[in-house]
Short mmCIF file of C-alpha atoms in Angstrom, two decimals:
data_model
loop_
_atom_site.label_atom_id
_atom_site.label_comp_id
_atom_site.label_asym_id
_atom_site.label_seq_id
_atom_site.Cartn_x
_atom_site.Cartn_y
_atom_site.Cartn_z
CA UNK A 1 -85.54 -191.16 -8.45
CA UNK A 2 -89.04 -191.67 -7.06
CA UNK A 3 -91.41 -188.69 -7.15
CA UNK A 4 -91.90 -187.63 -3.54
CA UNK A 5 -92.40 -184.43 -1.57
CA UNK A 6 -89.15 -184.78 0.38
CA UNK A 7 -85.81 -186.55 -0.05
CA UNK A 8 -83.01 -187.55 2.29
CA UNK A 9 -79.37 -186.53 1.94
CA UNK A 10 -78.46 -190.16 1.26
CA UNK A 11 -80.95 -190.42 -1.61
CA UNK A 12 -79.69 -187.26 -3.28
CA UNK A 13 -76.05 -188.27 -2.84
CA UNK A 14 -76.75 -191.62 -4.51
CA UNK A 15 -78.74 -190.00 -7.33
CA UNK A 16 -75.90 -187.60 -8.21
CA UNK A 17 -73.09 -190.07 -7.41
CA UNK A 18 -71.72 -187.63 -4.82
CA UNK A 19 -70.74 -188.09 -1.20
CA UNK A 20 -73.19 -187.18 1.55
CA UNK A 21 -70.55 -184.76 2.78
CA UNK A 22 -70.75 -182.88 -0.54
CA UNK A 23 -74.53 -182.65 -0.28
CA UNK A 24 -74.23 -181.25 3.24
CA UNK A 25 -71.81 -178.62 1.91
CA UNK A 26 -74.35 -177.56 -0.72
CA UNK A 27 -76.96 -177.21 2.04
CA UNK A 28 -74.58 -175.22 4.27
CA UNK A 29 -73.64 -172.98 1.33
CA UNK A 30 -77.26 -172.22 0.46
CA UNK A 31 -77.18 -173.85 -2.99
CA UNK A 32 -79.58 -176.59 -1.87
CA UNK A 33 -82.61 -175.75 0.25
CA UNK A 34 -83.41 -178.09 3.12
CA UNK A 35 -85.72 -178.40 6.10
CA UNK A 36 -84.43 -179.73 9.41
CA UNK A 37 -86.69 -182.28 11.11
CA UNK A 38 -85.19 -183.05 14.51
CA UNK A 39 -81.54 -183.74 13.73
CA UNK A 40 -82.23 -184.84 10.15
CA UNK A 41 -82.31 -182.74 6.97
CA UNK A 42 -85.12 -183.28 4.43
CA UNK A 43 -84.88 -181.69 0.98
CA UNK A 44 -88.19 -180.60 -0.63
CA UNK A 45 -88.80 -181.60 -4.23
CA UNK A 46 -88.91 -177.96 -5.37
CA UNK A 47 -85.55 -177.20 -3.73
CA UNK A 48 -84.02 -180.20 -5.47
CA UNK A 49 -85.34 -179.08 -8.85
CA UNK A 50 -83.93 -175.59 -8.28
CA UNK A 51 -80.58 -177.12 -7.36
CA UNK A 52 -80.52 -179.18 -10.56
CA UNK A 53 -81.44 -176.21 -12.70
CA UNK A 54 -78.79 -174.06 -11.02
CA UNK A 55 -76.15 -176.67 -11.84
CA UNK A 56 -77.38 -176.83 -15.41
CA UNK A 57 -77.30 -173.06 -15.76
CA UNK A 58 -73.65 -172.92 -14.72
CA UNK A 59 -72.77 -175.64 -17.22
CA UNK A 60 -74.79 -174.39 -20.17
CA UNK A 61 -77.49 -177.07 -20.02
CA UNK A 62 -81.22 -176.57 -20.57
CA UNK A 63 -83.32 -176.51 -17.46
CA UNK A 64 -85.67 -179.42 -16.88
CA UNK A 65 -88.10 -180.79 -14.32
CA UNK A 66 -86.75 -183.41 -11.94
CA UNK A 67 -88.94 -186.03 -13.54
CA UNK A 68 -89.03 -184.62 -17.10
CA UNK A 69 -87.46 -186.04 -20.23
CA UNK A 70 -84.26 -183.96 -20.39
CA UNK A 71 -81.27 -185.78 -18.95
CA UNK A 72 -78.72 -183.82 -16.98
CA UNK A 73 -75.41 -184.18 -18.81
CA UNK A 74 -72.98 -183.52 -15.98
CA UNK A 75 -74.30 -186.13 -13.56
CA UNK A 76 -72.30 -189.36 -13.99
CA UNK A 77 -74.02 -192.71 -13.87
CA UNK A 78 -73.89 -194.57 -10.59
CA UNK A 79 -70.72 -196.60 -10.41
CA UNK A 80 -72.33 -199.95 -9.73
CA UNK A 81 -74.99 -200.01 -12.47
CA UNK A 82 -77.43 -198.03 -14.54
CA UNK A 83 -80.29 -196.36 -12.62
CA UNK A 84 -82.66 -198.89 -11.10
CA UNK A 85 -85.50 -200.02 -13.33
CA UNK A 86 -88.05 -200.15 -10.53
CA UNK A 87 -91.74 -200.87 -11.01
CA UNK A 88 -93.50 -199.43 -7.97
CA UNK A 89 -96.91 -200.67 -6.89
CA UNK A 90 -99.37 -199.24 -4.39
CA UNK A 91 -99.92 -201.69 -1.51
CA UNK A 92 -101.68 -199.26 0.85
CA UNK A 93 -105.22 -200.44 0.08
CA UNK A 94 -104.39 -204.04 1.02
CA UNK A 95 -102.02 -203.24 3.88
CA UNK A 96 -104.33 -203.54 6.89
CA UNK A 97 -106.35 -206.60 5.91
CA UNK A 98 -104.80 -208.59 3.04
CA UNK A 99 -106.95 -211.55 2.18
CA UNK A 100 -105.48 -215.03 2.38
CA UNK A 101 -103.64 -216.44 -0.60
CA UNK A 102 -102.96 -219.84 -2.10
CA UNK A 103 -99.39 -218.71 -2.79
CA UNK A 104 -96.58 -220.56 -0.99
CA UNK A 105 -92.98 -219.80 0.01
CA UNK A 106 -89.84 -221.34 1.45
CA UNK A 107 -87.32 -219.21 3.35
CA UNK A 108 -83.66 -220.15 2.94
CA UNK A 109 -81.16 -218.84 5.52
CA UNK A 110 -84.28 -217.81 7.42
CA UNK A 111 -82.75 -217.10 10.83
CA UNK A 112 -85.45 -216.45 13.42
CA UNK A 113 -87.99 -215.81 10.67
CA UNK A 114 -88.39 -212.06 10.14
CA UNK A 115 -88.98 -212.39 6.40
CA UNK A 116 -91.14 -215.48 6.91
CA UNK A 117 -93.30 -213.59 9.39
CA UNK A 118 -93.65 -210.72 6.94
CA UNK A 119 -94.66 -212.97 4.05
CA UNK A 120 -97.24 -214.65 6.30
CA UNK A 121 -98.58 -211.21 7.29
CA UNK A 122 -98.99 -210.61 3.54
CA UNK A 123 -101.23 -213.69 3.42
CA UNK A 124 -98.72 -216.10 1.84
CA UNK A 125 -98.41 -219.63 3.25
CA UNK A 126 -95.08 -220.81 4.61
CA UNK A 127 -93.86 -224.24 3.56
CA UNK A 128 -90.42 -224.63 5.16
CA UNK A 129 -87.59 -222.65 6.73
CA UNK A 130 -83.90 -223.50 6.49
CA UNK A 131 -80.93 -222.34 8.56
CA UNK A 132 -77.85 -223.67 10.37
CA UNK A 133 -78.28 -221.48 13.51
CA UNK A 134 -79.61 -223.80 16.24
CA UNK A 135 -81.18 -221.17 18.50
CA UNK A 136 -82.75 -219.36 15.53
CA UNK A 137 -84.28 -222.70 14.54
CA UNK A 138 -85.73 -223.08 18.03
CA UNK A 139 -87.32 -219.64 17.64
CA UNK A 140 -88.61 -220.47 14.17
CA UNK A 141 -90.20 -223.71 15.29
CA UNK A 142 -91.90 -221.97 18.22
CA UNK A 143 -93.45 -219.20 16.10
CA UNK A 144 -94.46 -220.96 12.88
CA UNK A 145 -96.71 -223.90 12.07
CA UNK A 146 -94.71 -225.03 9.06
CA UNK A 147 -91.51 -227.13 9.31
CA UNK A 148 -87.93 -225.98 9.85
CA UNK A 149 -84.80 -227.79 8.68
CA UNK A 150 -81.66 -227.19 10.72
CA UNK A 151 -78.36 -227.92 9.01
CA UNK A 152 -75.57 -226.96 6.65
CA UNK A 153 -77.12 -226.54 3.20
CA UNK A 154 -73.79 -227.37 1.54
CA UNK A 155 -74.15 -230.95 2.80
CA UNK A 156 -76.05 -233.36 0.52
CA UNK A 157 -77.99 -234.85 3.44
CA UNK A 158 -79.26 -231.41 4.48
CA UNK A 159 -80.36 -230.58 0.94
CA UNK A 160 -82.13 -233.90 0.62
CA UNK A 161 -83.97 -233.37 3.91
CA UNK A 162 -84.98 -229.86 2.84
CA UNK A 163 -86.22 -230.96 -0.57
CA UNK A 164 -88.16 -233.90 0.82
CA UNK A 165 -89.74 -231.72 3.53
CA UNK A 166 -90.82 -229.14 0.95
CA UNK A 167 -92.28 -231.84 -1.31
CA UNK A 168 -94.17 -233.48 1.55
CA UNK A 169 -95.54 -230.16 2.81
CA UNK A 170 -96.68 -229.04 -0.64
CA UNK A 171 -98.39 -232.38 -1.24
CA UNK A 172 -98.71 -231.80 -4.97
CA UNK A 173 -99.25 -228.05 -4.81
CA UNK A 174 -97.07 -225.51 -6.58
CA UNK A 175 -94.23 -223.58 -4.92
CA UNK A 176 -94.54 -219.88 -5.71
CA UNK A 177 -91.59 -218.22 -3.91
CA UNK A 178 -88.07 -219.03 -2.80
CA UNK A 179 -86.81 -216.30 -0.47
CA UNK A 180 -83.42 -215.91 1.15
CA UNK A 181 -80.62 -213.63 2.24
CA UNK A 182 -77.14 -215.00 1.55
CA UNK A 183 -73.69 -214.00 2.87
CA UNK A 184 -71.70 -211.88 0.42
CA UNK A 185 -68.25 -211.64 2.02
CA UNK A 186 -66.49 -213.95 -0.43
CA UNK A 187 -66.84 -212.08 -3.71
CA UNK A 188 -63.43 -211.09 -5.10
CA UNK A 189 -61.88 -210.28 -8.45
CA UNK A 190 -59.18 -211.64 -10.72
CA UNK A 191 -58.83 -209.23 -13.61
CA UNK A 192 -62.39 -208.60 -14.76
CA UNK A 193 -63.68 -211.95 -13.51
CA UNK A 194 -65.33 -212.62 -10.15
CA UNK A 195 -63.44 -215.60 -8.75
CA UNK A 196 -64.64 -218.50 -6.66
CA UNK A 197 -64.36 -218.28 -2.90
CA UNK A 198 -65.50 -220.86 -0.34
CA UNK A 199 -67.54 -218.17 1.42
CA UNK A 200 -69.65 -217.82 -1.74
CA UNK A 201 -70.91 -221.37 -1.35
CA UNK A 202 -74.18 -220.30 0.26
CA UNK A 203 -74.98 -217.96 -2.61
CA UNK A 204 -74.34 -220.82 -5.02
CA UNK A 205 -76.55 -223.07 -2.91
CA UNK A 206 -79.38 -220.54 -3.19
CA UNK A 207 -79.00 -220.64 -6.98
CA UNK A 208 -79.06 -224.44 -6.84
CA UNK A 209 -82.18 -224.46 -4.63
CA UNK A 210 -83.99 -222.15 -7.07
CA UNK A 211 -82.87 -224.25 -10.03
CA UNK A 212 -84.10 -227.43 -8.31
CA UNK A 213 -87.43 -226.18 -6.90
CA UNK A 214 -88.34 -223.96 -9.88
CA UNK A 215 -90.53 -221.43 -8.02
CA UNK A 216 -92.33 -218.72 -9.96
CA UNK A 217 -90.66 -215.96 -7.92
CA UNK A 218 -87.37 -215.32 -6.11
CA UNK A 219 -86.81 -212.77 -3.34
CA UNK A 220 -83.24 -212.03 -2.28
CA UNK A 221 -82.38 -209.68 0.60
CA UNK A 222 -78.96 -208.35 1.50
CA UNK A 223 -77.09 -205.43 2.99
CA UNK A 224 -77.09 -202.18 1.02
CA UNK A 225 -73.30 -202.33 0.67
CA UNK A 226 -73.58 -205.28 -1.70
CA UNK A 227 -74.52 -202.83 -4.44
CA UNK A 228 -71.11 -201.17 -4.48
CA UNK A 229 -69.03 -204.32 -4.03
CA UNK A 230 -66.33 -204.58 -6.70
CA UNK A 231 -67.69 -201.49 -8.42
CA UNK A 232 -71.15 -203.01 -8.90
CA UNK A 233 -69.91 -206.21 -10.53
CA UNK A 234 -71.28 -208.39 -7.72
CA UNK A 235 -74.79 -207.05 -8.26
CA UNK A 236 -74.47 -207.56 -12.00
CA UNK A 237 -73.23 -211.12 -11.47
CA UNK A 238 -76.24 -211.93 -9.31
CA UNK A 239 -78.62 -210.53 -11.93
CA UNK A 240 -76.86 -212.46 -14.69
CA UNK A 241 -76.68 -215.73 -12.73
CA UNK A 242 -80.42 -215.68 -12.12
CA UNK A 243 -81.09 -214.63 -15.71
CA UNK A 244 -79.18 -217.70 -16.88
CA UNK A 245 -81.53 -219.99 -14.94
CA UNK A 246 -84.61 -218.22 -16.27
CA UNK A 247 -85.34 -215.39 -13.84
CA UNK A 248 -85.47 -211.73 -14.85
CA UNK A 249 -84.82 -209.57 -11.78
CA UNK A 250 -85.32 -206.01 -10.64
CA UNK A 251 -83.37 -204.61 -7.72
CA UNK A 252 -83.43 -201.53 -5.52
CA UNK A 253 -82.86 -200.41 -1.92
CA UNK A 254 -85.84 -200.23 0.41
CA UNK A 255 -85.90 -198.36 3.72
CA UNK A 256 -87.82 -200.19 6.45
CA UNK A 257 -89.09 -196.91 7.95
CA UNK A 258 -91.11 -196.34 4.77
CA UNK A 259 -93.22 -199.37 5.71
CA UNK A 260 -94.08 -198.48 9.33
CA UNK A 261 -90.97 -200.05 10.86
CA UNK A 262 -89.59 -197.75 13.61
CA UNK A 263 -86.08 -198.07 12.22
CA UNK A 264 -84.04 -196.57 9.37
CA UNK A 265 -82.85 -199.93 8.15
CA UNK A 266 -81.94 -200.06 4.45
CA UNK A 267 -81.68 -203.31 2.56
CA UNK A 268 -81.16 -204.18 -1.09
CA UNK A 269 -84.06 -206.28 -2.38
CA UNK A 270 -83.90 -208.42 -5.52
CA UNK A 271 -87.25 -209.63 -6.90
CA UNK A 272 -87.37 -211.91 -9.93
CA UNK A 273 -89.75 -214.19 -11.78
CA UNK A 274 -89.66 -216.73 -14.63
CA UNK A 275 -93.18 -216.02 -15.93
CA UNK A 276 -92.45 -212.88 -17.93
CA UNK A 277 -94.46 -210.75 -15.51
CA UNK A 278 -93.60 -207.34 -14.10
CA UNK A 279 -91.51 -207.44 -10.92
CA UNK A 280 -92.98 -204.94 -8.46
CA UNK A 281 -91.41 -203.26 -5.45
CA UNK A 282 -93.75 -201.73 -2.85
CA UNK A 283 -94.34 -197.98 -2.84
CA UNK A 284 -93.54 -196.36 0.53
CA UNK A 285 -96.48 -196.17 2.90
CA UNK A 286 -95.10 -193.20 4.85
CA UNK A 287 -93.17 -190.02 4.13
CA UNK A 288 -90.36 -189.13 6.57
CA UNK A 289 -92.57 -186.76 8.57
CA UNK A 290 -94.89 -189.70 9.31
CA UNK A 291 -92.27 -192.25 10.36
CA UNK A 292 -92.86 -194.27 13.53
CA UNK A 293 -90.34 -193.14 16.15
CA UNK A 294 -88.28 -195.05 18.67
CA UNK A 295 -90.25 -193.45 21.48
CA UNK A 296 -93.58 -194.48 19.99
CA UNK A 297 -92.36 -198.05 19.66
CA UNK A 298 -90.80 -198.67 23.09
CA UNK A 299 -91.97 -195.98 25.55
CA UNK A 300 -94.42 -198.34 27.28
CA UNK A 301 -91.59 -200.77 28.04
CA UNK A 302 -89.67 -198.28 30.19
CA UNK A 303 -91.74 -199.24 33.24
CA UNK A 304 -92.38 -202.82 32.20
CA UNK A 305 -91.14 -205.28 34.84
CA UNK A 306 -88.37 -207.69 34.01
CA UNK A 307 -89.94 -210.61 32.18
CA UNK A 308 -87.74 -213.39 30.86
CA UNK A 309 -90.64 -215.11 29.10
CA UNK A 310 -91.29 -211.86 27.21
CA UNK A 311 -87.59 -211.45 26.25
CA UNK A 312 -87.48 -208.28 28.36
CA UNK A 313 -84.46 -208.59 30.66
CA UNK A 314 -82.60 -205.28 31.17
CA UNK A 315 -78.80 -205.41 31.32
CA UNK A 316 -77.28 -204.08 34.54
CA UNK A 317 -74.25 -201.82 34.12
CA UNK A 318 -71.72 -200.34 36.52
CA UNK A 319 -72.50 -196.79 37.73
CA UNK A 320 -69.72 -195.23 35.66
CA UNK A 321 -71.02 -196.97 32.53
CA UNK A 322 -74.55 -195.78 33.27
CA UNK A 323 -73.30 -192.19 33.55
CA UNK A 324 -71.50 -192.45 30.22
CA UNK A 325 -74.61 -193.84 28.54
CA UNK A 326 -76.78 -191.02 29.84
CA UNK A 327 -74.25 -188.45 28.62
CA UNK A 328 -73.92 -190.00 25.14
CA UNK A 329 -75.78 -187.89 22.53
CA UNK A 330 -78.56 -189.54 20.54
CA UNK A 331 -77.35 -191.00 17.27
CA UNK A 332 -73.74 -191.24 18.51
CA UNK A 333 -71.66 -194.21 19.59
CA UNK A 334 -70.35 -194.55 23.12
CA UNK A 335 -66.89 -195.34 21.78
CA UNK A 336 -64.77 -193.50 19.24
CA UNK A 337 -64.04 -195.58 16.18
CA UNK A 338 -67.35 -197.46 16.34
CA UNK A 339 -69.99 -196.36 13.86
CA UNK A 340 -72.56 -199.08 14.54
CA UNK A 341 -71.84 -200.59 17.95
CA UNK A 342 -72.94 -199.01 21.26
CA UNK A 343 -75.00 -196.42 19.40
CA UNK A 344 -77.77 -194.47 21.14
CA UNK A 345 -81.11 -194.57 19.35
CA UNK A 346 -82.90 -191.25 18.74
CA UNK A 347 -86.16 -190.90 20.68
CA UNK A 348 -88.16 -188.71 18.32
CA UNK A 349 -87.06 -190.38 15.09
CA UNK A 350 -86.97 -193.94 13.84
CA UNK A 351 -84.13 -195.90 15.39
CA UNK A 352 -80.77 -196.23 13.72
CA UNK A 353 -80.16 -199.77 12.47
CA UNK A 354 -80.39 -202.19 15.38
CA UNK A 355 -77.85 -204.96 15.46
CA UNK A 356 -76.01 -207.25 17.80
CA UNK A 357 -72.34 -206.54 17.19
CA UNK A 358 -70.20 -208.65 19.53
CA UNK A 359 -72.11 -207.35 22.55
CA UNK A 360 -72.27 -203.75 21.29
CA UNK A 361 -76.02 -203.43 21.10
CA UNK A 362 -77.93 -200.15 20.86
CA UNK A 363 -78.24 -197.81 23.84
CA UNK A 364 -81.65 -196.83 25.18
CA UNK A 365 -82.42 -193.14 24.44
CA UNK A 366 -83.73 -192.40 27.95
CA UNK A 367 -82.44 -195.08 30.31
CA UNK A 368 -78.81 -195.84 31.30
CA UNK A 369 -78.65 -199.26 29.69
CA UNK A 370 -78.65 -201.05 26.38
CA UNK A 371 -81.89 -202.16 24.79
CA UNK A 372 -83.54 -205.39 25.87
CA UNK A 373 -84.26 -208.12 23.34
CA UNK A 374 -87.96 -207.16 23.37
CA UNK A 375 -87.16 -203.50 22.73
CA UNK A 376 -84.94 -204.49 19.81
CA UNK A 377 -87.72 -206.76 18.54
CA UNK A 378 -90.18 -203.84 18.71
CA UNK A 379 -87.78 -201.68 16.66
CA UNK A 380 -87.61 -204.52 14.14
CA UNK A 381 -91.46 -204.60 14.03
CA UNK A 382 -91.81 -208.11 15.47
CA UNK A 383 -95.19 -208.55 17.20
CA UNK A 384 -95.10 -209.05 20.96
CA UNK A 385 -96.30 -212.65 20.71
CA UNK A 386 -93.20 -213.54 18.68
CA UNK A 387 -90.94 -215.06 21.35
CA UNK A 388 -87.21 -215.65 20.88
CA UNK A 389 -85.53 -218.80 22.20
CA UNK A 390 -82.03 -219.39 23.53
CA UNK A 391 -79.88 -217.36 25.94
CA UNK A 392 -80.10 -213.58 25.79
CA UNK A 393 -76.95 -213.12 23.68
CA UNK A 394 -78.33 -215.54 21.08
CA UNK A 395 -81.68 -213.73 21.08
CA UNK A 396 -79.93 -210.45 20.32
CA UNK A 397 -78.07 -212.00 17.38
CA UNK A 398 -81.31 -213.40 15.97
CA UNK A 399 -83.09 -210.06 16.23
CA UNK A 400 -80.20 -207.99 14.89
CA UNK A 401 -79.83 -210.22 11.83
CA UNK A 402 -83.54 -210.38 11.00
CA UNK A 403 -85.48 -208.81 8.16
CA UNK A 404 -88.10 -206.51 9.75
CA UNK A 405 -91.44 -208.35 9.38
CA UNK A 406 -93.30 -205.26 8.17
CA UNK A 407 -90.72 -204.78 5.42
CA UNK A 408 -91.23 -208.44 4.53
CA UNK A 409 -94.99 -207.88 4.47
CA UNK A 410 -94.60 -205.00 2.01
CA UNK A 411 -92.41 -207.15 -0.24
CA UNK A 412 -94.87 -210.02 -0.05
CA UNK A 413 -97.78 -207.80 -1.10
CA UNK A 414 -95.74 -206.50 -4.04
CA UNK A 415 -95.02 -210.05 -5.21
CA UNK A 416 -98.70 -210.93 -4.87
CA UNK A 417 -99.46 -207.91 -7.07
CA UNK A 418 -97.04 -209.21 -9.69
CA UNK A 419 -98.66 -212.64 -9.55
CA UNK A 420 -102.08 -211.03 -10.02
CA UNK A 421 -103.05 -212.41 -6.62
CA UNK A 422 -104.33 -209.06 -5.31
CA UNK A 423 -107.38 -207.18 -6.58
#
């Protein structure tokens, strides 16, 4: 576990392989000290060390510092894998004004281009984007100078167009990074073996693209839940598959709010290279008390006039729906049984994860309506000059599925550090 002043309930639950409910019980029972910030509990480092030592005392273990050399015997290993071997690097010095780089990237399954935008903000040059989503491609082409290939990557003609576009754009230069987030719904088991599934084809295509283009680095992004799929075997398969084609990888979960994104969005990030260098993940830039809040991100848009060109078109609801939205507590869903859809963002904290879920977008904390596309884009850390194409419902899908650009920037700076491309 990273050495910090405060920890979240989720982090402690994962560290001890316990449920968050169990951690909350320890807090309620006084065994684990915690500080309440708004509606969220934060556990100080000292309180966590006392909690560990108390557990050890009851079980006859020696006491030890949270980051000392004595291993707690009663804490089981995490089900999906051994503890992350993460190499953290400080990106704060280069955050505001990273110098330009000769490094290059392609973005597979790029969507509207959240990760591409982040890598460009880190000073890395884009070469080509690839996705099947027509409207996302329209957005990508509007906001980037480099090419976009629209098509099904499983088709030979799409692959050939992508490869030829990359080759032409590089014009003899080297490709440094292949980045991409792939669907993971198709992983399943037969005995102890992960079996083939047609829905895994895009993951296999990413492997094939890396094998063909031979970049120095690979960045893979996915939902946090991938880590626990099939008891951690999916994660191990990904690590092994890339190892077999020459890439040693490190993996951990990053929280977007740690990198100035006004949203508590967690994503698992794989970073690998074939050069024998250290794979770095970016150290957090903020502690929880410093997080950018929903209110700070979108307050000025409350009085902003409707502006279709700016992706700011408020949804109009019936009076009874408006009343229900106003009465809905922050952090709660409008409907029972929905954990992610129709959820009201907290005003004085980073937003909960924003997503477009079959029309169930996030509810504005102060106004009786759902968020506009521009408000969602702000909570994803897209700059205001990044304009989304297509009808409103397609814009919301693009934004909800995107990697927050500032998270992408942090990842890009970490990869540049590994490549010795930052002072």
